[in-house]
Short mmCIF file of C-alpha atoms in Angstrom, two decimals:
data_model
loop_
_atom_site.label_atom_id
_atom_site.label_comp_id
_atom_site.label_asym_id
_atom_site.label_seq_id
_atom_site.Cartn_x
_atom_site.Cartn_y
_atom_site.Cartn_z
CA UNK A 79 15.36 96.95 -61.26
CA UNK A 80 15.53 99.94 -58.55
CA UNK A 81 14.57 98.72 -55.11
CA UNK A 82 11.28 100.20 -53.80
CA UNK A 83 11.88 103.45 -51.59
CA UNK A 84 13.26 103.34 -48.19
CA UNK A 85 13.19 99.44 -48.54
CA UNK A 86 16.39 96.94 -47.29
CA UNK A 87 14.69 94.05 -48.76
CA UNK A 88 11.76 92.71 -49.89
CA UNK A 89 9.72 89.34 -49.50
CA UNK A 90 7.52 88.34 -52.18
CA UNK A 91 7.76 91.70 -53.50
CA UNK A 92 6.28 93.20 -50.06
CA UNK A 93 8.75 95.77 -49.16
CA UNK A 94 11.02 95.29 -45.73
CA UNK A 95 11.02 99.53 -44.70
CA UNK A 96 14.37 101.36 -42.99
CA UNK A 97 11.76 102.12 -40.08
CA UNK A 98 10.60 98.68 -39.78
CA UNK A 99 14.27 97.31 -39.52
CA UNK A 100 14.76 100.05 -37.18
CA UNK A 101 12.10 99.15 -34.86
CA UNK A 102 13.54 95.42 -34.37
CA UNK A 103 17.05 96.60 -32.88
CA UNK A 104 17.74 96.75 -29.60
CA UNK A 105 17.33 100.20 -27.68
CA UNK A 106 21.05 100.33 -26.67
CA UNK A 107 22.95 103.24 -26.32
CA UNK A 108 25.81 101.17 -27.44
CA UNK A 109 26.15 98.56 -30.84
CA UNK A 110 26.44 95.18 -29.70
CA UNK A 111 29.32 93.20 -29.75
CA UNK A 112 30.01 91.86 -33.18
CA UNK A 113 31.43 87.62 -32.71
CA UNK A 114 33.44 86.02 -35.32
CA UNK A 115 31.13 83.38 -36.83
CA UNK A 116 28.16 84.42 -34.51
CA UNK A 117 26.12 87.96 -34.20
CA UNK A 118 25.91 89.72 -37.46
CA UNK A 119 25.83 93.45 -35.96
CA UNK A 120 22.32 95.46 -34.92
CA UNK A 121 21.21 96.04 -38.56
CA UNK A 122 22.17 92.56 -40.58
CA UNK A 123 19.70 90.77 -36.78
CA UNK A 124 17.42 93.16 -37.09
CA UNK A 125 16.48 92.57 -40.82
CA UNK A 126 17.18 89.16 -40.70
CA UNK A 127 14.19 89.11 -37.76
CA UNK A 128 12.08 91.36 -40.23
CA UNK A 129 12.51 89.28 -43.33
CA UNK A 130 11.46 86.07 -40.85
CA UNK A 131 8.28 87.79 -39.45
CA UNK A 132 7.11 88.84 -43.49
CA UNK A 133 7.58 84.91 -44.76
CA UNK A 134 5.83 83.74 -41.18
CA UNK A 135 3.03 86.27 -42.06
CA UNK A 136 2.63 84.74 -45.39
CA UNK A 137 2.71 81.33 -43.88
CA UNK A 138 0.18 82.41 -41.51
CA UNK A 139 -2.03 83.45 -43.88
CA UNK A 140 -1.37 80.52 -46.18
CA UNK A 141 -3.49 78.21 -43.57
CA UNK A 142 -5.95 80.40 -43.20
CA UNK A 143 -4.97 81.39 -39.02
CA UNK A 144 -6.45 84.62 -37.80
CA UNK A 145 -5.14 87.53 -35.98
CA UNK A 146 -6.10 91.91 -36.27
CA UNK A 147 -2.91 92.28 -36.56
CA UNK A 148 0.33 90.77 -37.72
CA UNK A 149 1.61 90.12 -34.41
CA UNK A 150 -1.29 88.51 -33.51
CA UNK A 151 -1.09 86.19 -36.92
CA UNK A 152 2.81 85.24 -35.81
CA UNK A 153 1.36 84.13 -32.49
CA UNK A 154 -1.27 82.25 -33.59
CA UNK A 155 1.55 80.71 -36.28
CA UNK A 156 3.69 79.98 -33.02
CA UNK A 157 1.08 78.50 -30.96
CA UNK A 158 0.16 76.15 -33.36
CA UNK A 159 3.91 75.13 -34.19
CA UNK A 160 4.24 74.67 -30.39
CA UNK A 161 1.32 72.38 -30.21
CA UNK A 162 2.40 70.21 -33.24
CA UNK A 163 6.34 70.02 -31.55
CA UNK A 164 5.86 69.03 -27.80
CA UNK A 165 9.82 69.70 -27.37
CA UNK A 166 9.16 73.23 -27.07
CA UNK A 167 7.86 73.08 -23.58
CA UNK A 168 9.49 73.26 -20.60
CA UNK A 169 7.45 70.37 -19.37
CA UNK A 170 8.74 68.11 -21.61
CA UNK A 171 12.14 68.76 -20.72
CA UNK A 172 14.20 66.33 -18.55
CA UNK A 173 16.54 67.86 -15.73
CA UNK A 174 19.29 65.42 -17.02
CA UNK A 175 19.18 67.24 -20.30
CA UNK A 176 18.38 70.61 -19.01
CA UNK A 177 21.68 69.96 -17.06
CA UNK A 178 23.77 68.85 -20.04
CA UNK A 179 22.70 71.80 -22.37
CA UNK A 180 23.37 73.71 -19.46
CA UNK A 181 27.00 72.50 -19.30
CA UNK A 182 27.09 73.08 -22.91
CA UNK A 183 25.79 76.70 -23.50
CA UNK A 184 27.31 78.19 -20.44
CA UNK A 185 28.57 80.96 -22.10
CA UNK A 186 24.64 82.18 -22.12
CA UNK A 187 24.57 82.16 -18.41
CA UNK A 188 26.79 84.55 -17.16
CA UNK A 189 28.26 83.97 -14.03
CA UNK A 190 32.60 84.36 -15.47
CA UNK A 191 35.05 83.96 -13.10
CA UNK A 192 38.08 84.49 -15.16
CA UNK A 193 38.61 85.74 -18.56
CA UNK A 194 42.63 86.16 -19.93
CA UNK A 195 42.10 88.45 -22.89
CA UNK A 196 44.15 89.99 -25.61
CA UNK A 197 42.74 93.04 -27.17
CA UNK A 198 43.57 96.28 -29.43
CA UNK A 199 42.30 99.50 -29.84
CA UNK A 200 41.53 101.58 -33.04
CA UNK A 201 39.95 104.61 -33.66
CA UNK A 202 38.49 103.99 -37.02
CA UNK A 203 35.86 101.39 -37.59
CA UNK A 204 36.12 100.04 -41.15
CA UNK A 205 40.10 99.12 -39.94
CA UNK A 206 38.70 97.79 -36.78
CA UNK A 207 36.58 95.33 -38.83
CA UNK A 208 39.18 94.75 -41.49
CA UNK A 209 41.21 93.67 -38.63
CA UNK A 210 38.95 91.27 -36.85
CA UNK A 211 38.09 89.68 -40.15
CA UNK A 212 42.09 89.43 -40.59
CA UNK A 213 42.53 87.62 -37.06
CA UNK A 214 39.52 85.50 -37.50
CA UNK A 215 41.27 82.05 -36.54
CA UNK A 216 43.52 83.32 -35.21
CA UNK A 217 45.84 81.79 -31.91
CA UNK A 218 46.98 84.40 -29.81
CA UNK A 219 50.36 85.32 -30.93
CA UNK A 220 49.09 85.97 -34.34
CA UNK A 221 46.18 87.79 -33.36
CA UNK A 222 48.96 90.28 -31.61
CA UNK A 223 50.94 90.08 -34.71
CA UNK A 224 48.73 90.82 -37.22
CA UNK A 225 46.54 93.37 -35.49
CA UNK A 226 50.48 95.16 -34.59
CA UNK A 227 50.43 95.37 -38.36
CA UNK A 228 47.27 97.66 -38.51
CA UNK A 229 48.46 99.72 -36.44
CA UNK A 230 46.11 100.14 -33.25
CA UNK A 231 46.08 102.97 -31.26
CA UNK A 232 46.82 100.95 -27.78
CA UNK A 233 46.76 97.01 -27.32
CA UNK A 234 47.80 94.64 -24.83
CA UNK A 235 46.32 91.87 -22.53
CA UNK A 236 44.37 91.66 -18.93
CA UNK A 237 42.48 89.41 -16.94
CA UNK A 238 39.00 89.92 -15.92
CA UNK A 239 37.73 89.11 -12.62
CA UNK A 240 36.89 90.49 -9.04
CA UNK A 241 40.52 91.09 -8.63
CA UNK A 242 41.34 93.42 -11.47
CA UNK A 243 39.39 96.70 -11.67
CA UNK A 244 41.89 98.25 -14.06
CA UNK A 245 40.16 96.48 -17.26
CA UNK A 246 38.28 98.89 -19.74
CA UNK A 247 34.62 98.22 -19.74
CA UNK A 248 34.61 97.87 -23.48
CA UNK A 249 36.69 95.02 -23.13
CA UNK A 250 34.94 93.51 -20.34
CA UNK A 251 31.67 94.12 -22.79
CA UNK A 252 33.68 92.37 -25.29
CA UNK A 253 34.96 88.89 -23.53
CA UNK A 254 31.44 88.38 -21.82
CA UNK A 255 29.29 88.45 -24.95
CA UNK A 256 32.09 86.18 -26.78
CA UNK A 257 32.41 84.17 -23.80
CA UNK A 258 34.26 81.44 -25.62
CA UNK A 259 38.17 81.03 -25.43
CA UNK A 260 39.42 81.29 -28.66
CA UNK A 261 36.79 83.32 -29.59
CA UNK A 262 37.28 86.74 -31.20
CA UNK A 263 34.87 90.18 -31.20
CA UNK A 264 34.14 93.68 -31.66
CA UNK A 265 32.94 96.25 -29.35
CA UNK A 266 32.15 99.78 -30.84
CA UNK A 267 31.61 102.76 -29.10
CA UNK A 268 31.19 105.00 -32.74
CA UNK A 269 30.24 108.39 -30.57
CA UNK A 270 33.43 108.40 -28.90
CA UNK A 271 35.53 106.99 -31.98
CA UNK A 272 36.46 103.92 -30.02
CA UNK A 273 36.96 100.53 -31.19
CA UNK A 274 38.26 97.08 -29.79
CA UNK A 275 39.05 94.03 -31.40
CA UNK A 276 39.15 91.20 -28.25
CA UNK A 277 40.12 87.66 -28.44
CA UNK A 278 39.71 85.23 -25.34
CA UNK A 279 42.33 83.00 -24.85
CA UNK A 280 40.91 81.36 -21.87
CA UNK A 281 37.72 81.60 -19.74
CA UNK A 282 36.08 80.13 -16.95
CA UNK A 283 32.75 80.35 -15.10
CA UNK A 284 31.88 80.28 -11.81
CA UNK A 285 30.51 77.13 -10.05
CA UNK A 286 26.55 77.33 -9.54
CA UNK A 287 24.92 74.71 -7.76
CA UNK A 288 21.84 72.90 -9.54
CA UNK A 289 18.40 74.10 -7.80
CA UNK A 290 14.95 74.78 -8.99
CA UNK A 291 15.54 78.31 -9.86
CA UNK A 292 18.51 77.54 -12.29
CA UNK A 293 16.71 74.66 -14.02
CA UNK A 294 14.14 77.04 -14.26
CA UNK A 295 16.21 79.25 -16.07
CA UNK A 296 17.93 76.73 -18.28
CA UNK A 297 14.94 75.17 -19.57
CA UNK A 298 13.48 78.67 -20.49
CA UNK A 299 16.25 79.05 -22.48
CA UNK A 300 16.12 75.22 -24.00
CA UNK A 301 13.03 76.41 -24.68
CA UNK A 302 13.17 79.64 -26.54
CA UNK A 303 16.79 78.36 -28.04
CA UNK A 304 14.50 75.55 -29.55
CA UNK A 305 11.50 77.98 -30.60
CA UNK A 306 13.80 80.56 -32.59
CA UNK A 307 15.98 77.28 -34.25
CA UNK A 308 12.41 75.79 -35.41
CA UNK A 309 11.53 79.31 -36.71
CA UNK A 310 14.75 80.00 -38.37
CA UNK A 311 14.47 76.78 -40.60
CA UNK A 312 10.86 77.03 -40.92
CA UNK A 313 11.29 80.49 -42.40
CA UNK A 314 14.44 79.14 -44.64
CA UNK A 315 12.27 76.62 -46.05
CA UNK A 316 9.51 79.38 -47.08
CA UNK A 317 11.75 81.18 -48.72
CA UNK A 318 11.43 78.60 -51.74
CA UNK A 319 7.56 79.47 -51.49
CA UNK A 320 7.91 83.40 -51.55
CA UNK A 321 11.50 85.15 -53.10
CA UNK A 322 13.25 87.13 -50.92
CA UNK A 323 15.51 89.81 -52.42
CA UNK A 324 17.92 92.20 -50.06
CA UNK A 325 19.42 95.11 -51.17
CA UNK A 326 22.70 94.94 -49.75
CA UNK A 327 23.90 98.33 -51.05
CA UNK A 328 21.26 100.20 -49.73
CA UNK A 329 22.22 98.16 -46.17
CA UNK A 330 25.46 98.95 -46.43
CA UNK A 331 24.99 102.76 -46.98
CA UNK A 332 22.58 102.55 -44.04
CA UNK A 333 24.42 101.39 -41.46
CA UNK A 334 27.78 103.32 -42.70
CA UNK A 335 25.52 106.62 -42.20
CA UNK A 336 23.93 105.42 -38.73
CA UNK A 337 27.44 104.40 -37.48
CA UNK A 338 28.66 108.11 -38.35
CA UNK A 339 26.13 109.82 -35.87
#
């Protein structure tokens, strides 16, 4: 059967629109940085996010919660979830744990000291993504092997920190939002035909001492980290309730044709 027009997916036959996929992504003049294993590019977050608001709509409705608009039924879906889970509030959160997640998710802080990076340049972006998923796994010497073998325009390796200015910002981009050493990502700059696949070898993060401002921030993010997790398996387990159905090849022609502007 044809997928309905315009639509990436549907959810109980209620069609997920281009626009409304569109609408979710970030306004970023740039793509962000697709992780190994992690971020699954602007268009794959965006319609996951869609595809999650349609079965929490339905679920919504399900029990009968109000709201004018859609927003306002997801809300109302939240605030109940929130009041039946107590973990998702900052005042239930211990500044022992706040400080071990804290230890453990530093890479969503911020705040590098060091990063030693190896990193290659293409000027193509289906290679640069045939590469990365090539050198996924990866140690360092055969990342730089194998990504010799597609034949970037440039590579090489740097360290970032307040001592080397000579870095390109893409790869800066690149090793901040992987942020994990071993870890290995893509930043795109499609207008200007630029691509980098970037593997950390090592990082390190600068020392921050423990006051009321930065457990303020950590359990805000405990606490949103905890909200989308319950959300994401909430909306996994109401997809037995209500089909979803993604058109990949539409996706795929999608994003080939936005990437090309």
């Amino acid at each position: 059967m044809d997928p309905p027009p315009n639509a990436l997916a549907t959810v109980a036959g209620e069609p997920i629109t281009v626009e409304r996929v569109q609408a979710l992504m970030p306004d970023d003049p740039l793509p962000p940085v697709l992780v190994v294993g992690g971020y699954s590019g602007p268009w794959g977050e965006a319609l996951n996010l869609a595809i999650r608001d349609e079965l929490l709509v339905h679920e919504a409705a399900r029990r009968g919660l109000s709201g004018s608009t859609r927003a306002e039924q997801i809300a109302t879906l939240i605030k109940q979830e929130q009041r039946d889970n107590p973990g998702f509030t900052m005042e239930n959160i211990a500044d022992d744990e706040a400080r071990s997640w804290y230890q453990e998710h530093r890479n969503l802080f911020g705040d590098v000291a060091q990063a030693e990076v190896a990193w290659a340049e293409f000027t193509d972006g289906d290679q640069a993504k045939k590469a990365m998923e090539r050198v996924a796994g990866a140690d360092q010497p055969t990342f730089q092997r194998l990504l010799r073998e597609d034949k970037p325009t440039n590579s090489g390796t740097a360290t970032i920190d307040d001592q080397h200015d000579d870095v390109d910002a893409m790869v800066t981009r690149a090793a901040y939002a992987i942020a994990a050493a071993g870890g290995i990502g893509l930043s795109a700059d499609p207008k200007n035909k630029r691509w980098w696949v970037v593997r950390v070898e090592r990082i390190s993060f600068e020392t921050v001492a423990w006051d009321e401002a930065l457990a303020y921030r950590v359990k805000s993010a405990m606490t949103a980290y905890r909200q989308d997790e319950h959300l994401r398996q909430l909306a996994d387990s109401l997809r037995k309730k209500w089909p979803v159905h993604v058109y990949e090849a539409r996706l795929a022609d999608v994003m080939r044709t936005e990437e090309a502007k």
